[in-house]
Structures are given as C-alpha cells and as structure tokens.
XYZ file of C-alpha atoms in Angstrom:
560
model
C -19.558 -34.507 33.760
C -15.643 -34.850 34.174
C -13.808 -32.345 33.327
C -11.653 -32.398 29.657
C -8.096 -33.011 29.161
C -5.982 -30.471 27.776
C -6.033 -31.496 24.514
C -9.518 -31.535 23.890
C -9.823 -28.432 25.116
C -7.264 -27.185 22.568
C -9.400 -28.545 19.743
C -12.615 -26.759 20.896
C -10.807 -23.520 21.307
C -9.467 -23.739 17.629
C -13.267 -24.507 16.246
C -14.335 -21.889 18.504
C -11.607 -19.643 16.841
C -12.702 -20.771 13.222
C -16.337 -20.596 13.769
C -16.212 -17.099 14.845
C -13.268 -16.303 11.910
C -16.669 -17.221 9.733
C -19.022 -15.128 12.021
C -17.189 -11.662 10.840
C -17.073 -9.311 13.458
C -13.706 -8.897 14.495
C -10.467 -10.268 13.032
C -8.135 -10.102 15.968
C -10.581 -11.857 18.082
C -10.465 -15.101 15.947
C -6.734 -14.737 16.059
C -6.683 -14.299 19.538
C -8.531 -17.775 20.321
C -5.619 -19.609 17.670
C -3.075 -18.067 19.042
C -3.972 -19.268 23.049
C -5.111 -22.593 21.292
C -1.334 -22.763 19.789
C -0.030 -22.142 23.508
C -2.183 -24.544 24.890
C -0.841 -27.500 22.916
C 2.171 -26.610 24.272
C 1.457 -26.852 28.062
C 4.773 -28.493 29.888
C 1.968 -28.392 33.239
C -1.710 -29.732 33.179
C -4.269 -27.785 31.998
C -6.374 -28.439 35.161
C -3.300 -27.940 37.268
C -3.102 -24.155 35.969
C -7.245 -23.934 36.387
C -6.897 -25.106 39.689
C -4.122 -22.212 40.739
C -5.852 -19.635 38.992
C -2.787 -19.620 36.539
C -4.335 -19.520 32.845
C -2.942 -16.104 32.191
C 0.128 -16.791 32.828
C 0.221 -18.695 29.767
C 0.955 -16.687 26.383
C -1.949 -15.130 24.702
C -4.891 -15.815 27.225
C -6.129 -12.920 28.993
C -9.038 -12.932 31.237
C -11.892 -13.149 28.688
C -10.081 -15.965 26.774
C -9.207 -17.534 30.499
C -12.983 -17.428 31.203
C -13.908 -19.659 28.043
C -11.042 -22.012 28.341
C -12.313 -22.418 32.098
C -16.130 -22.796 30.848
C -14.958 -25.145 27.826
C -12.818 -27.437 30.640
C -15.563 -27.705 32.915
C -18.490 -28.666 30.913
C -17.037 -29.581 27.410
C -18.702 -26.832 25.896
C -19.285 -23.189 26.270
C -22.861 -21.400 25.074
C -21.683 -19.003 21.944
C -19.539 -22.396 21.171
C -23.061 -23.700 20.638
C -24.664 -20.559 19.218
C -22.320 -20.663 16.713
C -21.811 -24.244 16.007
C -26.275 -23.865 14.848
C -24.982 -21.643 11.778
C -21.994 -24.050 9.761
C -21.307 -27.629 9.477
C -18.345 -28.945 11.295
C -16.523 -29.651 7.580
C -17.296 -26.384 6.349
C -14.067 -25.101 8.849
C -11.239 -27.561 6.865
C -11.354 -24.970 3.942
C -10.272 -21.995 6.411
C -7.109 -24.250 6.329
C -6.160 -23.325 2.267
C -3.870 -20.467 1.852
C -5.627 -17.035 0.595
C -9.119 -18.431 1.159
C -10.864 -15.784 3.271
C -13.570 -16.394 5.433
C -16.003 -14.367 3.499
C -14.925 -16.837 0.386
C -15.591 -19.591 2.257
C -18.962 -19.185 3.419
C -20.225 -18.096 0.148
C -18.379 -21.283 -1.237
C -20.762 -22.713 1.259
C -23.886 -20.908 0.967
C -23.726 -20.501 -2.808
C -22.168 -23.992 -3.809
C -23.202 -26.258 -1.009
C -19.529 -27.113 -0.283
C -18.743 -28.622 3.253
C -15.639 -30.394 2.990
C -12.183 -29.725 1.234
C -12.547 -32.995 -0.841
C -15.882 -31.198 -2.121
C -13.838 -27.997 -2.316
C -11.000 -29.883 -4.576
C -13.766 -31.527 -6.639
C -15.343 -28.725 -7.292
C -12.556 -26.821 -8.402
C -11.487 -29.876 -10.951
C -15.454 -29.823 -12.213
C -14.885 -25.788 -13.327
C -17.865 -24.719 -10.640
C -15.742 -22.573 -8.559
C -14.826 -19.994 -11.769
C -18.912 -19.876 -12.499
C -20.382 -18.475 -9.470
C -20.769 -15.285 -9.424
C -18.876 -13.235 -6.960
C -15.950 -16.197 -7.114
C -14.603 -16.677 -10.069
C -11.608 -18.153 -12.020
C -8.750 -16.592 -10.410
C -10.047 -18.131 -6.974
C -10.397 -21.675 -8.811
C -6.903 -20.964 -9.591
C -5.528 -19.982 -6.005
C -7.787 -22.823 -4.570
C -5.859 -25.882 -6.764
C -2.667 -24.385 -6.150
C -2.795 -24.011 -2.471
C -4.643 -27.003 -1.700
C -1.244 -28.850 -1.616
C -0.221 -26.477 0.831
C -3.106 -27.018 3.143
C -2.327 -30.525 3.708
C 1.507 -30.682 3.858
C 1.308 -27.716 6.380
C -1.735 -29.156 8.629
C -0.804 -28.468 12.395
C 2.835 -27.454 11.744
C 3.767 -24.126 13.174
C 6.459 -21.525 12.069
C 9.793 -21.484 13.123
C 9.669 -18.307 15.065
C 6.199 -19.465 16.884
C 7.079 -22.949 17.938
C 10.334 -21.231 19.512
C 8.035 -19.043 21.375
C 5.800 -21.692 22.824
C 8.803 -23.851 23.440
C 10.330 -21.448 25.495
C 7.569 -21.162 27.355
C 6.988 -24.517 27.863
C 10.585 -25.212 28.991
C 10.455 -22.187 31.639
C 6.776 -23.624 32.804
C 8.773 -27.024 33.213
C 11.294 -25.956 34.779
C 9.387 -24.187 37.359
C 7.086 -27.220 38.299
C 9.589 -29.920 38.266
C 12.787 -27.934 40.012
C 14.039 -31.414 40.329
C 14.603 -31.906 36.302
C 18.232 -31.243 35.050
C 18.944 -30.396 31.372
C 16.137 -29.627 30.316
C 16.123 -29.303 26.182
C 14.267 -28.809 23.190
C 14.003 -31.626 20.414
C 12.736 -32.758 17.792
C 12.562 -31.328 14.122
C 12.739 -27.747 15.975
C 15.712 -28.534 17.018
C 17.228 -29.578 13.727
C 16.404 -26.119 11.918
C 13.215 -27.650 10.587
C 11.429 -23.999 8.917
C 7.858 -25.603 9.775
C 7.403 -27.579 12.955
C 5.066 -29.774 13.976
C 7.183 -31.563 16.524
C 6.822 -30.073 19.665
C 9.854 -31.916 21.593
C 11.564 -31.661 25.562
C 13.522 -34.218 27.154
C 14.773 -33.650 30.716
C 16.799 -35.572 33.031
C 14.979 -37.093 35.965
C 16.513 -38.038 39.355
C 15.749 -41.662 38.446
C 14.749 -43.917 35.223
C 11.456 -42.704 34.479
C 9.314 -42.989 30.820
C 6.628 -41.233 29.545
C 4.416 -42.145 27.032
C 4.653 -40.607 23.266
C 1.813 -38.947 22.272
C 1.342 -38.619 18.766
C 2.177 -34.904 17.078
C -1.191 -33.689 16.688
C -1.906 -33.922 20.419
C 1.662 -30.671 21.152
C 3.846 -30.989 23.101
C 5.670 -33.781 24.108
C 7.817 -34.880 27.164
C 10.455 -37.044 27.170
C 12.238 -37.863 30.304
C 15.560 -40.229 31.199
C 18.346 -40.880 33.458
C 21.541 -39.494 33.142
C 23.039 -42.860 32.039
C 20.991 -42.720 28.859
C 20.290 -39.014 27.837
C 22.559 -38.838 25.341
C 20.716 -41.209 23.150
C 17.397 -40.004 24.555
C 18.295 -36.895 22.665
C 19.589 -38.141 19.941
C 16.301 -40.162 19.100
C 14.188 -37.153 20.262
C 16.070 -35.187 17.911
C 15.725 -36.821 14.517
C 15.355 -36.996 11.409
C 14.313 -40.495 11.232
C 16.040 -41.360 7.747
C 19.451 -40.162 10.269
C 18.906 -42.449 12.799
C 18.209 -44.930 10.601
C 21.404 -44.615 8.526
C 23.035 -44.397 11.589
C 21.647 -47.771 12.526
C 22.778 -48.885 9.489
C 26.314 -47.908 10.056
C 26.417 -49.326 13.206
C 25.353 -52.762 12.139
C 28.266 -52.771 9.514
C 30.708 -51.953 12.943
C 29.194 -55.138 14.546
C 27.258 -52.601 16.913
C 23.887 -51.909 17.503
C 22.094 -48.583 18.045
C 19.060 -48.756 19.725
C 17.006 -45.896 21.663
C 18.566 -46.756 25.023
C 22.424 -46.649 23.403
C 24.871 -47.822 21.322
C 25.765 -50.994 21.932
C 28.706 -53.154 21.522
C 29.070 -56.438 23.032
C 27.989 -55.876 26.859
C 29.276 -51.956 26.106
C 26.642 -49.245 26.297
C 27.543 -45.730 24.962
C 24.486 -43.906 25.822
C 25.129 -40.409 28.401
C 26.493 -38.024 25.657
C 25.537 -37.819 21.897
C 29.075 -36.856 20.846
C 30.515 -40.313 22.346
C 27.477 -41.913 20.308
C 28.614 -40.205 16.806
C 32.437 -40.762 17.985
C 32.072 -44.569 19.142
C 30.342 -44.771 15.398
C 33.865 -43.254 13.946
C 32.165 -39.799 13.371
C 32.588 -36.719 13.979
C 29.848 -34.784 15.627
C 27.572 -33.578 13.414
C 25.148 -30.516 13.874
C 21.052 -31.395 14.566
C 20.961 -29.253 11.650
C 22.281 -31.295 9.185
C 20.842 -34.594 10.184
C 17.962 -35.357 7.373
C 19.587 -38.156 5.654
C 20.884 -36.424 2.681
C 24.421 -37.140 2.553
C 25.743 -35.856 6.153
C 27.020 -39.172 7.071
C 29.078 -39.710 4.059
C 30.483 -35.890 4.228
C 31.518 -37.050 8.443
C 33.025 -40.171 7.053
C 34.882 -38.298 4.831
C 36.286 -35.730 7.428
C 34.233 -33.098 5.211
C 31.232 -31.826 7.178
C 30.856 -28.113 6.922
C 31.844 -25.361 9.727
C 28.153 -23.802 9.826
C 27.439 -20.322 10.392
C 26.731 -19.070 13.759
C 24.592 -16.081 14.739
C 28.430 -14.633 16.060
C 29.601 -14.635 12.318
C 27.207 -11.956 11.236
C 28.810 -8.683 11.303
C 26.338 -6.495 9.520
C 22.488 -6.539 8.191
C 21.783 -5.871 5.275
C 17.954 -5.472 3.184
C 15.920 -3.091 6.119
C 13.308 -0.832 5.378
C 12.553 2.357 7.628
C 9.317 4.559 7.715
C 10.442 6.243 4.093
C 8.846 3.276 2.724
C 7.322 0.413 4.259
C 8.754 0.314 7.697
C 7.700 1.877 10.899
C 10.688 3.153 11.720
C 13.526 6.069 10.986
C 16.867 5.712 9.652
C 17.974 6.728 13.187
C 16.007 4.268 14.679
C 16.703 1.418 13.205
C 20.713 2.157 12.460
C 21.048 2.610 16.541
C 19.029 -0.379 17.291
C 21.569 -2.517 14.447
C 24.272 -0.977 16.183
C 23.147 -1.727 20.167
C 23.057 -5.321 18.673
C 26.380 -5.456 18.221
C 26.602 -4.986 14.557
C 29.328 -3.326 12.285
C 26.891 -1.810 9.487
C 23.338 -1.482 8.959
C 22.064 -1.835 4.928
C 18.545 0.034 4.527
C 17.213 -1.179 1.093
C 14.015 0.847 1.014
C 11.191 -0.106 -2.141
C 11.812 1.867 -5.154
C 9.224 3.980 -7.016
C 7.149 1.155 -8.795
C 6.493 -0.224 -5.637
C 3.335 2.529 -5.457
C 1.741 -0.387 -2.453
C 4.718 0.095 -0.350
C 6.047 3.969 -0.383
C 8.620 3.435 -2.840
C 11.072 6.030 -3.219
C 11.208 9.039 -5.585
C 14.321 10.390 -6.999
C 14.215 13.163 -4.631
C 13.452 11.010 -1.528
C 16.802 8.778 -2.402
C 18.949 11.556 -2.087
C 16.928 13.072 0.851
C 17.940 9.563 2.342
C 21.369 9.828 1.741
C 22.103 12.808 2.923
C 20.327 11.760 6.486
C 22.780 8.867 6.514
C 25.843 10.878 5.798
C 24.476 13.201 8.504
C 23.697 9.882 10.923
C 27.545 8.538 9.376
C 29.454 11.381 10.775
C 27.788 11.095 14.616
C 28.648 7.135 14.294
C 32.184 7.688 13.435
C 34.761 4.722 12.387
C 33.262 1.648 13.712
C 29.731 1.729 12.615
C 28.499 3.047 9.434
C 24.739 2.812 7.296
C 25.510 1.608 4.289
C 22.967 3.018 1.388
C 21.207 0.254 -0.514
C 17.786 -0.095 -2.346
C 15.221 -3.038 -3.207
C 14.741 -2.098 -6.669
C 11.650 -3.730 -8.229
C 12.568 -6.461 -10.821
C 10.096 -5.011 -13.501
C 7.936 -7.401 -16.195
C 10.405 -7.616 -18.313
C 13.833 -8.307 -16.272
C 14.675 -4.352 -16.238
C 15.720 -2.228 -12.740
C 13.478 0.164 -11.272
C 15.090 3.224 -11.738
C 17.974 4.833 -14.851
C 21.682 3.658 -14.463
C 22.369 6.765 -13.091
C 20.452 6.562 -9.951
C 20.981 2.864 -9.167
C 25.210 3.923 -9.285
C 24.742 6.262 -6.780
C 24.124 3.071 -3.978
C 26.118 0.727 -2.306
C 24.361 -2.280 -2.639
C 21.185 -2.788 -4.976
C 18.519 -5.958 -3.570
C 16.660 -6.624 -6.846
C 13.692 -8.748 -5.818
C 10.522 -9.698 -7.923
C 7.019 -7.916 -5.607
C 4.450 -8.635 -8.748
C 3.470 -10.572 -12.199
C 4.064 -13.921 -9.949
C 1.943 -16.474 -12.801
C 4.257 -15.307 -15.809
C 5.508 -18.801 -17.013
C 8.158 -21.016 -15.902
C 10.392 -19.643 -19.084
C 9.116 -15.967 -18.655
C 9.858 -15.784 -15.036
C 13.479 -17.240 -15.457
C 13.928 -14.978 -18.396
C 13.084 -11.733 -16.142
C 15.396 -13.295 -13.099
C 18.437 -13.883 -15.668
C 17.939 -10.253 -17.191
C 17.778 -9.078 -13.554
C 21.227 -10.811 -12.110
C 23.007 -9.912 -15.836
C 22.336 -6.100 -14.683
C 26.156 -4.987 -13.505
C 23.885 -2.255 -10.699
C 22.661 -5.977 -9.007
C 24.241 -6.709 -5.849
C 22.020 -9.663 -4.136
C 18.297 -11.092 -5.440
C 16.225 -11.053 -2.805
C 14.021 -13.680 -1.655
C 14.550 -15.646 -4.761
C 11.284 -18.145 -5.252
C 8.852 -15.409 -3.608
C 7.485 -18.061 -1.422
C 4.934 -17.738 1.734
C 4.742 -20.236 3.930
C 1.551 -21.817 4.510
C 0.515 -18.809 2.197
C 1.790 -19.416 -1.127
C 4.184 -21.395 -3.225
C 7.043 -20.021 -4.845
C 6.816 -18.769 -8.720
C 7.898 -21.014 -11.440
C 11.677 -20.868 -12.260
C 14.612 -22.746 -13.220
C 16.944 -22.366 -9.738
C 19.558 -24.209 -11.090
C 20.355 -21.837 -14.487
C 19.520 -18.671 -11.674
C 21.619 -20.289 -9.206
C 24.831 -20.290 -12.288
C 24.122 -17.141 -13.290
C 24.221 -15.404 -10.054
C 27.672 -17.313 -9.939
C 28.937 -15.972 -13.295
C 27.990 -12.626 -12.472
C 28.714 -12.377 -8.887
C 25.537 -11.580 -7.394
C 24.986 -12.563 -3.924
C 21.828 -15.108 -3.090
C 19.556 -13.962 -0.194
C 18.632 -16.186 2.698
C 15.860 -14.033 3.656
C 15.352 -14.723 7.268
C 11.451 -13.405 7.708
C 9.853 -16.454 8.808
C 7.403 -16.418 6.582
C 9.852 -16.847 4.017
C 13.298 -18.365 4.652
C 13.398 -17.855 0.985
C 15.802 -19.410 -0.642
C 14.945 -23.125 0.734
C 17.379 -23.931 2.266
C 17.389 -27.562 0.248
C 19.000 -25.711 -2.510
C 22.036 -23.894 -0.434
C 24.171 -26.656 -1.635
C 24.014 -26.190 -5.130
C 24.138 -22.321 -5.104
C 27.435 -23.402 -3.161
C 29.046 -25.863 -5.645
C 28.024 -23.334 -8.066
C 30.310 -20.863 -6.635
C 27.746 -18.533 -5.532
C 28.461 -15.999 -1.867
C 24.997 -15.933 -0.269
C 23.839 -12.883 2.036
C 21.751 -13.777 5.034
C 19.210 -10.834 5.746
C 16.083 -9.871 7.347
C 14.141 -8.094 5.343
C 13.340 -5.634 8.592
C 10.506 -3.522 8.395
C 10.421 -2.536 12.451
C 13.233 -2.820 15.581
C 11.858 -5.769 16.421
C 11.863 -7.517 12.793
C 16.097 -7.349 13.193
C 16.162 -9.807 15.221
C 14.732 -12.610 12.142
C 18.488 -12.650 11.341
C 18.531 -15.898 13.511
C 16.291 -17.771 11.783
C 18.134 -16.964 8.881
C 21.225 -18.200 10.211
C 18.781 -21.466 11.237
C 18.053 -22.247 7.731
C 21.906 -21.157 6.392
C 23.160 -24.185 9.003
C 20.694 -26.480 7.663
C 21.816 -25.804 4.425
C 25.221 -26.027 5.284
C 26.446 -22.744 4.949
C 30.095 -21.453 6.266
C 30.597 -17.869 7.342
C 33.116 -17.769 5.009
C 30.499 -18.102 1.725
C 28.239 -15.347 3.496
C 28.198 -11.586 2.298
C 27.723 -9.903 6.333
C 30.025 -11.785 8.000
C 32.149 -9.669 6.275
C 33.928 -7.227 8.929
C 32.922 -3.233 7.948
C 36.512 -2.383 6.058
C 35.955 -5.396 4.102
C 32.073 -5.219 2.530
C 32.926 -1.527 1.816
C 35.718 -2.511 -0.077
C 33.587 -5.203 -1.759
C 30.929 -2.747 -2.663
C 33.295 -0.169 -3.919
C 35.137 -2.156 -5.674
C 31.510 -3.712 -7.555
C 30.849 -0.173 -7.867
C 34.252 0.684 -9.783
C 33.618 -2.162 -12.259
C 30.294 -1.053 -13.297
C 31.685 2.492 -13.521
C 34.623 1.255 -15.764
C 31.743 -1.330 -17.927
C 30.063 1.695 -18.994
C-alpha cells in the first residue's frame, strides 16, 4: 500500500497514545506518544522526507522507540499493538479522555459499567442522574463531568501557549534549514496575537518569486503561507488575525473609498501591500500591536490617538510570587535568587505556602523566620543592586481570614493571598471570602484570582467586577499569573481592573529555575489586555517597590 501522509499519521499516533492511556501500564508512555503526535502536526518538512533521511529524532519528543512506530505506522497504515489494542475499546470510547479530570481508570469503568462510548452518551448520561448511581463513580464525578464538558469542546485541538511556541520554533528552524532560500520567515496566526490557547499553527515566509500554498484547515497543524516581497505585508497581516480585525478594518477602508483585500490595500490603481505598518498608516492608523487586534474596540482607541504603550518583557524589573524547596519548589533560596538575578532582574519575591497549605509544605512559624534570616544572610553577599524581598502566599481560609496572626503576616514584605481549596462555595460565598481577603490591610496582591486551569478546570464563581473595585479601594495589586496553565486573571478583564484604578503585578508563580522564565507569557497576556508598564507592580525599579512595600507596611502598622 502507499505510504500515509503526515497527517494521518499524526491521528494514529494520538489513538495509539489514548488507547494505551486506557491500557494502564505506564503514564509517561501515553504522554510520550501525544507529545511526538503534537510535534508532528507541526512538521515545516514532510514526514516522508525526514523517514527517508533517517531524521525522525531530530524532531522534539521522538526517540528511537517512538521513531520505530511512527516509521511502522507510515509504511503500512498501521502498526500491530495499534491493532492489539484497538480489539479491547471502541473508537468513541477515546472522546471522553478529552474532558478535564476524567481519568482513564474513570473512563473505562464509565465504559465497562455503563455501556458509554461516546461523549454525547457521556453528557446524556450525566443529565439522566446515572453517572452519581454507579458504584465506584458517583455524584461528585457527575458533577466534574457537566462542568468540564464545556471545556472539552471549546479546547478540542488547541494547544497551550508555552507548547505551540515550542513546536513553532521548531518548525521555523526545520524551515529554515530546508528552504535556505526563504527570507523572513515568521510566526502567525492567533499565536502571534497573544492568543493563551492556540490552535492556529501559522508561518509565512518570503519566497524568491510569487508562489501560494494551499490552506489547510486547523485541525490538519501547521500551516505555510508563502509570498513575494511585494505583498508580505498583507500576507501577514491576514495570517495574523483576528478575523472580526480584518474585517473592521475592511470596513474602514470602504468608508476611505479603499479596499483591503488579502493581496493589499487598494486605492484606485495604488497597492499598499510590502509592510503592515504602511497598511494600518495608509488606513489613517497608527500601528497597532497583533496583540490587541480581536475586534474589541482597538480601532476606535487608534482612531482616537489612544492605543496603549504595552508592556514589554524589558519593563519587568523584579519577580515576584516564587516558591523554593521550603515548600513546594525544588529549589533553595540561593538557587533560585541567583538564577532571578543572572536574568537580569533587580529583586526576587519568594512567597512560599503558609501552614494550612499541609499538601504543599506550608510554612511553620519557625520555618518563616528560619527563611528570613537565610535571606538576610543571602542579602548581605548580594549587596545594593539586588536584594530577596520576603513575601508569603498566605492561604485565603473558608471564611475570607489570612493564614497566619497579624503579627506574623507584619513581619513580610509583600503578602500573595490566593484561594488553594473550598472552590464550589457559591457565587455569593466565594465573593464574600475574596472581599474579606483584599479588605485585610496585611494583603499585598491576590493571586491567581478566578483559580482557573486551562483545559483542566473553570474558574470558581465570583463577582470580578465588585473584586476588581475593591482591590482598587484598598490598593491591592491584581496578579497576572503567568504559569501557562493559568494566565489567571483573563486577560479579557485587564481593562476593567484598569478603569477601576487597580496596579496589577505580573508573576510566575515559580516553583523550579526553569518555571522563571513563565514571566513572558505573562507579559503575553498583560499586552493583550492592554497593560502599560506603568500600571504594573515589578516594573518598579528596586528603590522604588521597597519603598512601596514599606510604606504599605507603615500604614498597617499605624491602622492598628
């Protein structure tokens, strides 16, 4: 038979992935076939090219087990466990593996047990109450099974931020080594405008001469998009997105007595088409940031002469909200203060877990101040231009309250109250515990605000806009928390904390070396939101968030 395209491959490497994810056995191995699946999709050079050259490990994730099956799968459509396997579960069986918190051990006894072999039978029987009868499932997973159904099908094939970067990059470098003759050579699409989940896997490239390529739909990765010089400008601009942008930008063109189409702009026999900037300017706008270009107001703010000055990943002069190996992390103090500081930052804010937090190491008394004194220890070898600044993530407890007395909480610079627990209170209860939290004088920022996962889990119930104004009244700092999984607080509400008069904080939420370096994807979603440096905490130079901390300090001193 003739051998498969690339895509098709893909697909039979995911249900390979998901049939053995049912199997058991072990985890990683599952996750290893999704993860070279993810890379495939996003192959700038033919599948049966990199066969052919004995290339396949070059590609991210595939080793020489996972190259052998891949190989096997290409060659004869099929590979024998593929088979074994595919002898134990219906094909529809695998769609539930796609809903949030459902385990593969739930999901074969939802099979076995209930019969169910599809997530429309899944969703019906959740809505018939069958799901909280069986024994060994129960009500709570009813529960997590309506809720996150949502989720399955508004996330379906779009990856996170941090991963599609990853297989982007990879794709551009593969590109760029197999067509040398490409110039400019950039990523697109909804990736490129900030977008936290991404399911549009986008490079355009300038060729030597006109040339097209078709446009595959999303679900088959990555696409290619190449044109002459003459016309890159609005290549990229299409490419690029949103479509409610372009549109309005048609729109706006039309009233000029112009005409923006994907070759240009055009205006009588003119064609402004090489640069995006001389599109946006020939329209009588400013440039305005990929970021910002959803259709929610940008082009009135440009008309206006208003747009925003985002924050750039230059602005940041600090982090803030890390955890080290006293709690959570996997790393020292030391570590992770000299790793802050070989990035070029000013300060580094460790914000261990506090006591309740039993899951995570949370702090006692005694460890706090066994803390502190390793930072004023670590402080003194830093000297004046660097300095770790002492800060806690105090549980927000049931009822609103602080982990820890008064007393304790005073003795740090900065205090991160975040909710870890008692998610399902009620929309009223769970605003009620945030407002109690933020009217605390000891609270500096709230982290991660909603308590969202993505693709895991929804945020809880609240009322942003009365959290948003009270953070504002009492001058407690909003977290963008930039863990990818996260990016919590959505960026669609950054306006309103702004109008509101609220600073916002953009922070990792560290727990390893590696984990600092989330704080771009927190800047990501701060641009989207349209964010200046000026409304964000750690762009604050050192002499300047000490003095802002000591001076919060002073008035909760003076308060009681």
């Amino acid at each position: 038979m003739a051998s498969l395209d690339g895509r098709t491959v893909v697909s039979l490497l995911r249900e390979y992935a998901q049939r053995a994810a049912l199997r058991g056995g072990n985890p990683y191995r599952a996750k290893a076939y999704t993860r070279a699946a993810d890379s495939l999709a996003a192959l700038a050079v033919p599948l049966d090219v990199l066969i052919a050259e004995d290339r396949l490990k070059e590609i991210p994730g595939v080793g020489e087990a996972i190259a052998d099956i891949i190989t096997k799968i290409h060659e004869t459509g099929t590979h024998p466990s593929l088979e074994k396997l595919r002898k134990e579960i219906p094909k529809g069986v695998l769609e539930m593996l796609a809903v949030p918190g459902l385990r593969s051990e739930k999901v074969l006894r939802l099979y076995k047990d209930l019969g169910i072999t599809s997530l429309a039978e899944l969703e019906a029987a959740a809505k018939d109450d069958r799901i909280k009868k069986a024994k060994g499932l129960g009500a709570a997973l009813q529960t997590k099974i309506l809720q996150n159904l949502a989720i399955a099908k508004s996330g379906e094939g779009r990856l996170h931020l941090h991963r599609a970067a990853a297989l982007l990059a990879h794709a551009k470098d593969s590109l760029r080594k197999a067509r040398p003759e490409l110039k400019r050579v950039t990523i697109a699409g909804d990736f490129r405008r900030g977008c936290e989940l991404v399911g549009d896997l986008t490079i355009i490239a300038e060729a030597p001469k006109a040339a097209t390529t078709s446009k595959p739909s999303p679900a088959d990765g990555l696409q290619m998009r190449l044109s002459d010089r003459k016309h890159f400008g609005a290549t990229l601009l299409f490419a690029t997105g949103s479509a409610a942008h372009v549109e309005q930008l048609q729109t706006l063109a039309a009233e000029k007595g112009m005409r923006l189409e994907s070759d240009g702009l055009h205006k009588g026999r003119t064609l402004t088409a090489g640069d995006e900037a001389e599109i946006y300017r020939a329209l009588g706008l400013p440039f305005i940031d990929p970021e910002l270009r959803e259709g929610r107001g940008e082009l009135e703010l440009a008309l206006k002469g208003k747009l925003p000055k985002l924050v750039t990943d230059q602005d940041l002069r600090g982090i803030l909200h890390c955890h080290t190996d006293a709690s959570d992390g996997t790393e020292t103090l030391e570590t992770m203060a000299k790793a802050t500081r070989q990035r070029g930052f000013e300060y580094f804010g460790v914000a261990d877990h506090s006591k309740s937090a039993h899951y995570a190491g949370g702090l006692s008394e005694e460890e706090i101040a066994q803390q502190h004194r390793e930072a004023d220890r670590l402080n003194k070898r830093f000297g004046k231009d660097f300095r770790i600044l002492k800060g806690v993530e105090s549980d927000i407890l049931a009822d609103g309250s602080l982990d820890y007395a008064d007393d304790v909480l005073q003795r740090f610079d900065f205090v991160v109250a975040s909710i870890h627990g008692r998610f399902k209170l009620d929309r009223k209860a769970q605003t009620q515990r945030l407002l109690r939290a933020i009217s605390d004088p000891h609270t500096t920022i709230i982290g991660h605000m909603t308590g969202r996962q993505l693709q895991r889990r929804p945020g809880y119930e609240i009322d942003l806009e009365k959290v948003l104004r009270a953070c504002a009244k009492h001058d407690v700092v909003v977290e963008i928390n930039a863990h990818p999984w996260r990016l919590d607080l959505d960026w669609r509400w950054h306006q309103a904390a702004l109008e509101f008069g609220c600073m916002m904080s953009i922070n990792p939420d560290a727990h390893s070396v590696p984990e600092l370096d989330h704080m771009h994807w927190g800047v990501e979603m701060a641009r989207k939101g349209g964010v200046p440096a000026d409304r964000v905490l750690n762009a604050m130079a050192l002499p300047e968030i000490t003095r802002y901390f000591r001076q919060k300090r002073r008035s909760v001193a003076r308060a009681a």
